[in-house]
Coordinates of C-alpha atoms in Angstrom, one line a residue:
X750 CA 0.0 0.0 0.0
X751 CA 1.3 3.5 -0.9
X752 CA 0.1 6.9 -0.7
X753 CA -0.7 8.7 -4.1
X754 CA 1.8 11.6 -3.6
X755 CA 4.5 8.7 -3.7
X756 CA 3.1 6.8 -6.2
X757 CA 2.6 10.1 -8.8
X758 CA 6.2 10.6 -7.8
X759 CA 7.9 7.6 -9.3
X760 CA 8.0 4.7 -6.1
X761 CA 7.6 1.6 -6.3
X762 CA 6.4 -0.9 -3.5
X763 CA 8.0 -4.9 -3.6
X764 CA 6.7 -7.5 -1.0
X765 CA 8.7 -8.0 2.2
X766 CA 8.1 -11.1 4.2
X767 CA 10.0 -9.5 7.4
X768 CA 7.5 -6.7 7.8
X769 CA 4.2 -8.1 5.6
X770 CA 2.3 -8.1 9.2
X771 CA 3.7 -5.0 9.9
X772 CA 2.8 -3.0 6.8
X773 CA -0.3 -4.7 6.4
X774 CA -3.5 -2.4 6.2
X775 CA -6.5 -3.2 7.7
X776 CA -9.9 -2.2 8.8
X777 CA -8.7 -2.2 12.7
X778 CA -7.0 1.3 11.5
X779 CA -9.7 3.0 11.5
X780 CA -12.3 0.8 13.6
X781 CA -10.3 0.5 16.6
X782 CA -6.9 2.2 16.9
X783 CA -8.0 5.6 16.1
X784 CA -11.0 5.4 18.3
X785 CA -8.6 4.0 21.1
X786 CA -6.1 7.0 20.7
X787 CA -9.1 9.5 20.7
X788 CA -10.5 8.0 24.1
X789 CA -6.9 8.3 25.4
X790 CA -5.8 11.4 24.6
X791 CA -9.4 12.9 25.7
X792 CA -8.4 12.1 29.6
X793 CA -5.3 14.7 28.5
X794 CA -7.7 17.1 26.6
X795 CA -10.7 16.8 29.4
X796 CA -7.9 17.9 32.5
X797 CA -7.2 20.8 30.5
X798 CA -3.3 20.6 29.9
X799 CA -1.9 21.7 26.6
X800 CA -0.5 19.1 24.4
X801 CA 0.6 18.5 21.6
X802 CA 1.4 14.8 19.7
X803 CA 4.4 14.3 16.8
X804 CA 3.5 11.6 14.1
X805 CA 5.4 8.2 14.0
X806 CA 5.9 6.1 11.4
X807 CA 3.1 4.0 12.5
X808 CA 0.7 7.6 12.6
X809 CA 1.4 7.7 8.4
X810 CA -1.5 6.4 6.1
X811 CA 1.1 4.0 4.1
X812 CA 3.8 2.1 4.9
X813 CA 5.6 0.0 2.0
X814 CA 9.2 -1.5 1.4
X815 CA 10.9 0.4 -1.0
X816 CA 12.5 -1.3 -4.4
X817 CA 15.5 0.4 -4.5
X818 CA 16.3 -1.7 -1.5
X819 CA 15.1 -4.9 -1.6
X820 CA 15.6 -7.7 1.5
X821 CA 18.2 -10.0 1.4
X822 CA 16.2 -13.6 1.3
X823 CA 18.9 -15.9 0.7
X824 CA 19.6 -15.4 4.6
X825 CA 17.8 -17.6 7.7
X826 CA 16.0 -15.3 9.8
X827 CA 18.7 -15.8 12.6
X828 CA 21.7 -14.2 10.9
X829 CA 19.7 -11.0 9.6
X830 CA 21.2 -7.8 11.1
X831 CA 19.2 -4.4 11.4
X832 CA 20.6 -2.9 7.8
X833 CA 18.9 -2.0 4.7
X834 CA 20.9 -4.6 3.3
X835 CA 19.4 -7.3 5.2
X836 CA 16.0 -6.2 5.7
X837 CA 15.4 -3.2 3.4
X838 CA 14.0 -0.1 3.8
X839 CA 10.6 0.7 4.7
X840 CA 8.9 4.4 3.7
X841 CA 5.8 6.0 4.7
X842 CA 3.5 8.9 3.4
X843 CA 0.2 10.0 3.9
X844 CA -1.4 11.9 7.7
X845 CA -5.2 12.2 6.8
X846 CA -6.0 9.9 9.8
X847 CA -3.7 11.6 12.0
X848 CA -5.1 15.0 11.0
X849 CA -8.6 13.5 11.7
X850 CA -7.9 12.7 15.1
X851 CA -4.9 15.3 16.1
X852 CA -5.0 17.4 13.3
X853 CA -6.0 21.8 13.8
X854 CA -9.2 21.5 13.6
X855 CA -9.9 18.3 15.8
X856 CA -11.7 18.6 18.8
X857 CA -8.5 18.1 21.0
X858 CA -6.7 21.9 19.3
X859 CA -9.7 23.7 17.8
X860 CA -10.2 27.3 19.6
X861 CA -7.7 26.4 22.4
X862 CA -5.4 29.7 23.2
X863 CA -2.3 27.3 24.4
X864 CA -2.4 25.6 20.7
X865 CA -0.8 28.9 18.6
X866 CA 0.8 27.5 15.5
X867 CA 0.3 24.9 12.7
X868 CA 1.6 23.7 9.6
X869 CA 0.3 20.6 7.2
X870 CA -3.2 20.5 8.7
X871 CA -1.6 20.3 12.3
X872 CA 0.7 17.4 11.4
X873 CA 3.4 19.9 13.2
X874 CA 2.2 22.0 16.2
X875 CA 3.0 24.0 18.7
X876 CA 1.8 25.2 22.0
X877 CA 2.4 27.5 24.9
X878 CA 2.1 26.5 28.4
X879 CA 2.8 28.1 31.6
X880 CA 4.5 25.7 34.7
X881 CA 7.1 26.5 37.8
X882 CA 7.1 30.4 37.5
X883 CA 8.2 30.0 33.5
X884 CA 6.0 30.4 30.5
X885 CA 6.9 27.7 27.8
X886 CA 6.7 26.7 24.0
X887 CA 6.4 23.2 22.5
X888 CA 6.9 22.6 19.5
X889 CA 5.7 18.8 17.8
X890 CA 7.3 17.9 14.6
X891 CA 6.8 15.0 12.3
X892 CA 9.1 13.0 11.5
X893 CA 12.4 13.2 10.1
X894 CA 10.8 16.5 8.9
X895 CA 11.3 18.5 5.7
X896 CA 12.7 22.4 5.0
X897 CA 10.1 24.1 5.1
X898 CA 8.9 22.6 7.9
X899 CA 12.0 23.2 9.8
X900 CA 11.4 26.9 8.3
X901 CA 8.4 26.9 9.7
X902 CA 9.4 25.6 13.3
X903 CA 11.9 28.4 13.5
X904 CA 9.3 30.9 12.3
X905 CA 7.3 29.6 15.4
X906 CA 10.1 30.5 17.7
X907 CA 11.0 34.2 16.4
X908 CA 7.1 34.7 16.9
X909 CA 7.9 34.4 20.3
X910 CA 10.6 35.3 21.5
X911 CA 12.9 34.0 24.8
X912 CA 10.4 31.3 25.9
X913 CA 12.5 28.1 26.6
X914 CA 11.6 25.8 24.1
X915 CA 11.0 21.7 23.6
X916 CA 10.9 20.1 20.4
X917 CA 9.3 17.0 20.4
X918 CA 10.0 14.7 16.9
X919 CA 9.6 10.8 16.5
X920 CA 12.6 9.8 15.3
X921 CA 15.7 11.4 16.6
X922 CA 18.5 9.5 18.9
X923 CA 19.4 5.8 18.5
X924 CA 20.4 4.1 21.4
X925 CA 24.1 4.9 21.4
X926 CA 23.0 8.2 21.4
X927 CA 24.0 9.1 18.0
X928 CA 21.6 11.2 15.4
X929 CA 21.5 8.7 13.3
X930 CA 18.5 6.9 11.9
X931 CA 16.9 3.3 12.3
X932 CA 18.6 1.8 9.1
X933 CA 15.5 0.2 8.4
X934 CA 13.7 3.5 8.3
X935 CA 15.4 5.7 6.9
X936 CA 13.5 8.6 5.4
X937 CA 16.3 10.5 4.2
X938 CA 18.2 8.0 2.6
X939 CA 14.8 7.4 0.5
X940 CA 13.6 10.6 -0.5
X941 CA 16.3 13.5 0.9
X942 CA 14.2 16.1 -1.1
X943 CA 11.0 15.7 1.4
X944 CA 13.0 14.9 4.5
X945 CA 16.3 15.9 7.1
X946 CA 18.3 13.5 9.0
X947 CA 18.4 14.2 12.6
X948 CA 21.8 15.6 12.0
X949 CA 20.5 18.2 9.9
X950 CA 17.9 18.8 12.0
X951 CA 20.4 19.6 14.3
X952 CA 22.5 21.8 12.3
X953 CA 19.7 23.7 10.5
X954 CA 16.9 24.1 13.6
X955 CA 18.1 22.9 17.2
X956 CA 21.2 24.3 17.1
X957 CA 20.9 27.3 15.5
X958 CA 17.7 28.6 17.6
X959 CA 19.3 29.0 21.1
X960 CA 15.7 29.1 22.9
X961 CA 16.0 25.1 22.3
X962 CA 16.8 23.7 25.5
X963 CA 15.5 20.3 25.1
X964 CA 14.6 17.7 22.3
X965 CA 12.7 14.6 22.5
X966 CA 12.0 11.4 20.5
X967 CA 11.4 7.6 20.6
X968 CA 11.0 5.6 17.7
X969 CA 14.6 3.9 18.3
X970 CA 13.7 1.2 20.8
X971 CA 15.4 1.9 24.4
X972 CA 16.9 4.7 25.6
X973 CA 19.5 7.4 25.6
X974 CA 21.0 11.2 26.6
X975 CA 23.0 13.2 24.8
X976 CA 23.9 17.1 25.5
X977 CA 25.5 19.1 23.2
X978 CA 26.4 23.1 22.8
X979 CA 24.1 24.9 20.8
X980 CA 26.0 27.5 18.2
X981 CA 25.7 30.1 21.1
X982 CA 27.4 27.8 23.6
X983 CA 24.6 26.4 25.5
X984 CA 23.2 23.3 27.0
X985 CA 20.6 21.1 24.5
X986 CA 19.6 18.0 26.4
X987 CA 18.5 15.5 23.7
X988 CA 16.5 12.6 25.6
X989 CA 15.3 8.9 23.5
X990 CA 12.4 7.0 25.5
X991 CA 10.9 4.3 23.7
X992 CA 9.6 1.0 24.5
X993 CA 7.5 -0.2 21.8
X994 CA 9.6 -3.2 21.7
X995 CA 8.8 -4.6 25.6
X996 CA 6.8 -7.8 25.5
X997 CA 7.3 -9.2 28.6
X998 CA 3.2 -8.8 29.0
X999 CA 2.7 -11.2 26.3
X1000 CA 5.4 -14.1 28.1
X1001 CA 3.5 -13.2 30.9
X1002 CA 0.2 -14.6 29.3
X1003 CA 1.7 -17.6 27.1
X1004 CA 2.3 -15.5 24.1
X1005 CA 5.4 -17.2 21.9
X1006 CA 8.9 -15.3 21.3
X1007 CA 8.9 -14.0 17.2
X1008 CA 10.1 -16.9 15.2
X1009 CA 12.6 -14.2 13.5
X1010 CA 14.0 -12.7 16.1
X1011 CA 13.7 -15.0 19.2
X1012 CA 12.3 -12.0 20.8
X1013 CA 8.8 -11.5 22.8
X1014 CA 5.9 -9.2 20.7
X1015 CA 6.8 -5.7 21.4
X1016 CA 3.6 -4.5 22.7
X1017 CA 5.2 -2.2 25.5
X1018 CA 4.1 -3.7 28.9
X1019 CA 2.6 0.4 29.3
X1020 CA 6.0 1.2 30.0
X1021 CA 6.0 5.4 29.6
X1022 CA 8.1 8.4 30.8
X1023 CA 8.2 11.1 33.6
X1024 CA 9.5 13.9 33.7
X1025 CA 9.4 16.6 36.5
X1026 CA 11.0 20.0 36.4
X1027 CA 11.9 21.3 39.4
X1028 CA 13.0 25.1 38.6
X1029 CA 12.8 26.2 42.2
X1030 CA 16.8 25.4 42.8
X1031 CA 19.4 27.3 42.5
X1032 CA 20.1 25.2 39.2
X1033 CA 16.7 23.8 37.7
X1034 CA 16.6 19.9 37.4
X1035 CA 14.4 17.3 35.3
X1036 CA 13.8 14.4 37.3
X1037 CA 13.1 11.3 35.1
X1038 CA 11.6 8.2 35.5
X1039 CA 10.1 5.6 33.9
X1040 CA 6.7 4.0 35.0
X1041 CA 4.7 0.9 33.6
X1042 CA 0.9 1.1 34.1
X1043 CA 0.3 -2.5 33.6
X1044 CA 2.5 -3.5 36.4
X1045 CA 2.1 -0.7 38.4
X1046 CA 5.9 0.4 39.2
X1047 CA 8.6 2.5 38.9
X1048 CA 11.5 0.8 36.6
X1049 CA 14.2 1.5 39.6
X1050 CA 11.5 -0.9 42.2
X1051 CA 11.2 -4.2 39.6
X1052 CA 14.1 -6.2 40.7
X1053 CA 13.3 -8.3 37.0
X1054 CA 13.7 -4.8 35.1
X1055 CA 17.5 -5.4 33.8
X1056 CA 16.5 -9.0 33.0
X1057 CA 13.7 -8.5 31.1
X1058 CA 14.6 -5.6 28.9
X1059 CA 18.6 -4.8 28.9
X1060 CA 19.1 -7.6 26.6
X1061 CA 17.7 -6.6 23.3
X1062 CA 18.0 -2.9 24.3
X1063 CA 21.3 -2.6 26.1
X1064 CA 23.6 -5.5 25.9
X1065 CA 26.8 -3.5 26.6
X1066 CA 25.3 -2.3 30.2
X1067 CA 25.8 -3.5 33.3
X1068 CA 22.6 -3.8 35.5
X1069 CA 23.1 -0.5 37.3
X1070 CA 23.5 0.9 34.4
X1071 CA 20.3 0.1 32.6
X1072 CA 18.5 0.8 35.6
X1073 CA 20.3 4.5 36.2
X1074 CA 19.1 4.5 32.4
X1075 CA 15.7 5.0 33.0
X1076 CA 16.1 6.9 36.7
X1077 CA 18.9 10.1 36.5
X1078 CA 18.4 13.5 37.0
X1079 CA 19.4 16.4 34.5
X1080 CA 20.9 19.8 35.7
X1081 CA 19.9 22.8 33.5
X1082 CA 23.5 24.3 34.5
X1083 CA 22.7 27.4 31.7
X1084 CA 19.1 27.6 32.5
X1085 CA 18.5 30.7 34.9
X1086 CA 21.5 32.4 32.2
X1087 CA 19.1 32.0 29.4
X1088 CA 15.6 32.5 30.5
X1089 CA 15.9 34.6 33.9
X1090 CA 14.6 33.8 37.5
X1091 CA 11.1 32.2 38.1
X1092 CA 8.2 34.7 38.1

């Protein structure tokens, strides 16, 4: 399946047997996962705190393995690595059921005053919001996003002017906590025209804008910091959080490891962030944490945490170190420089 801006544009689809579940397209799209994410994101909307969500590849209307890079078959399943030469390269295009659930004129954004900017029918956002004596902006990007959306993300920020900013964007950090993309997905790689690497993000948006204090992402299964200096010498704090690819729920329930991979089904085990500023200090923090809602506990109280999950996330770890992972504090050392004392 393939969205008919791609298709007028000259791609081509092949079959995939390592993602044909994956990029399948069925009625549950529409019938059941789009209601789902409306009746979750309406406890958000109905507390009244601003929000704003950044498309995934998963949010995209089409999702097809590209020709140019075809899937190695003559390999068993156990000795594929996570290339494009192995595995290929999946694309995506297409955010009419986004838009129609999360899009600027849903329910969730439409006439809110803390939902100030748009661009592509709300596909990218942003959103002003007032906590701990600061007034900030957020700003949600899709993914992998394209010049004139980075144009229009820096527009966003001149329009207001030294409010610390977050940029939220799907696909960011891997887990070594390099900007580099999953191979597998590489939008770039496939059509550079429509879309920057994370690297160029960098160098043409984050970097550049020095509001930018923070950047966050998922996509990349696991979890990783990075901080960097901004062109005027400052702190960004670039933080990866996902775990999509948890299935411990399933084991739990007699569900069988993939026959590719050995692996459980990622279904995530409701395993999210938390983050909680604290700009009352003499140098602001971020606590962070990460919570599951199925079990019910903090990732630093489940003594089976590093043995479920550090293998196919973090092999190179030691225990204490996938735990301190997903439980660490950040100092904002250049905060109060920037942005000024606490009202």
């Amino acid at each position: 399946v393939m969205d008919s801006d791609h298709r007028e544009r000259g791609f081509t689809a092949i079959d995939n047997p390592y993602f044909a579940v994956e990029i399948e397209t069925t009625e549950q799209t529409v019938n059941y996962e789009l209601p789902l994410a409306v009746e979750g994101y309406r406890i958000i909307s109905d507390s009244g705190l601003p929000f704003g969500v950044a498309p995934g590849n998963h949010d995209y209307d089409a999702m097809w393995s590209v020709a140019q890079f075809p899937p190695n078959l003559a390999k068993s399943p156990r000795e594929l690595t996570m290339t494009a030469e192995d595995l290929g390269i999946l694309h995506i295009g297409g955010l009419d059921n986004f838009r129609f659930v999360f899009g600027e004129d849903s329910a969730f954004f439409k006439n809110k005053p803390w939902y100030i900017a748009s661009n592509n029918g709300g596909a990218n956002s942003a959103q002003r919001f007032s906590a701990g004596g600061y007034e900030f902006l957020h700003i949600a990007l899709e993914m992998q996003a394209a010049d004139d959306v980075l144009a229009w993300a820096a527009s966003v920020i001149e329009a207001n002017p030294g409010l610390p900013t977050i940029v939220t964007t799907h696909d960011y950090l891997n887990t070594a906590g390099e900007r580099k993309p999953n191979p597998i997905v590489d939008l770039e790689r496939v059509d550079a025209a429509y879309h920057n690497s994370a690297e160029e993000q960098w160098t043409k948006l984050i970097s550049v804008h020095d509001q930018v204090f923070l950047v966050l992402c998922g996509h990349q299964h696991g979890q990783a910091v990075r901080v960097d200096d901004n062109q005027q010498g400052h702190k960004v704090y670039q933080v990866l959080a996902d775990y999509q690819d948890r299935g411990q729920v399933g084991l739990d329930a007699g569900q069988p490891p993939s026959r590719y991979t050995g692996r459980p089904t990622g279904i995530g085990d409701g395993w999210l962030r938390l983050m909680r500023f604290d700009m009352g200090g003499e140098v602001p923090r971020i606590q962070v944490q990460t919570f599951s809602s199925h079990y019910g506990v903090l990732s630093g109280g489940l003594d089976s945490y590093a043995d479920w999950y550090k293998g196919h996330e973090q092999p190179a770890m030691t225990d204490s170190e996938f735990y301190r992972a997903d439980e660490f504090e950040l100092e904002l050392v250049d905060f109060r420089r920037r942005f000024g004392p606490p009202e």
